[in-house]
Amino acid sequence: ALEMEGVIRRVRGGAISSISRSYEPPLQQREMRERAAKISIGRAAADLLRDGEIAILDVGTTTLEMARAINRRQTLTIIAGSLPIALELGQKSEIRTLITGGMVRQGELSLIGLRAESFYSDLNCDTVFLGVAGISIEKGLTEYNLDDARVKQAALRAARRCVVLADASKLGKIAFATVASVDVVDVLITDAPPTHPIVQALEERDVEVIHVEPSYEEKK
């Protein structure tokens, strides 16, 4: 049945996924996937912000939930490479929001290209809150789109701390473009259990892991 739907391809001894590693589900579709977990992860990420912090919010549905959760009373400088995140932050008067510029990527509404990358070249930020398509110990942090991956790399170079926001479905997954090795990760916020092999491997590398539990109300 799965093969008829085009999700897998049967092979001798089992099945393999027939979905390309570069296939990126539409933004609206991804926003509804694991939504309860993303809301909790976004709130936990917002709680890490301190008054006066200079933070980079990466493109993604989980970082968008983080933007929604940021306290209006905090005085922050936030750099956004996503139009939906910039619009969300623009409603919060105490937050100074900078937009990277660049070319708008259709559908995703992220900002890409040389102008988006070069925006970070002379900046020194506190924290980058990074969204990813997948996390693998061997392949590192991966992304669907090469242009988005290059902007993420530039953002990583501009920040002294990296916080990765990833629900359990991203752990062990490998997408098309490698952004960086897992060695760049300082903090992982996830709903995956402590026994998850990726979580355990990261903790062995001295990565701080913050576990969240979606509330009953969020799941509804």
JSON list of N, CA and C in Angstrom, two decimals, residues 11-15:
[
{"chain": "A", "resi": 11, "resn": "VAL", "atom": "N", "xyz": [12.31, -3.45, -1.94]},
{"chain": "A", "resi": 11, "resn": "VAL", "atom": "CA", "xyz": [13.56, -4.04, -2.42]},
{"chain": "A", "resi": 11, "resn": "VAL", "atom": "C", "xyz": [13.72, -5.39, -1.73]},
{"chain": "A", "resi": 12, "resn": "ARG", "atom": "N", "xyz": [14.70, -6.16, -2.18]},
{"chain": "A", "resi": 12, "resn": "ARG", "atom": "CA", "xyz": [14.91, -7.48, -1.59]},
{"chain": "A", "resi": 12, "resn": "ARG", "atom": "C", "xyz": [15.23, -7.33, -0.10]},
{"chain": "A", "resi": 13, "resn": "GLY", "atom": "N", "xyz": [14.43, -7.96, 0.74]},
{"chain": "A", "resi": 13, "resn": "GLY", "atom": "CA", "xyz": [14.66, -7.94, 2.18]},
{"chain": "A", "resi": 13, "resn": "GLY", "atom": "C", "xyz": [14.01, -6.78, 2.90]},
{"chain": "A", "resi": 14, "resn": "GLY", "atom": "N", "xyz": [13.26, -5.93, 2.20]},
{"chain": "A", "resi": 14, "resn": "GLY", "atom": "CA", "xyz": [12.63, -4.82, 2.90]},
{"chain": "A", "resi": 14, "resn": "GLY", "atom": "C", "xyz": [12.15, -3.73, 1.97]},
{"chain": "A", "resi": 15, "resn": "ALA", "atom": "N", "xyz": [12.33, -2.47, 2.40]},
{"chain": "A", "resi": 15, "resn": "ALA", "atom": "CA", "xyz": [11.85, -1.34, 1.61]},
{"chain": "A", "resi": 15, "resn": "ALA", "atom": "C", "xyz": [12.74, -0.13, 1.89]}
]
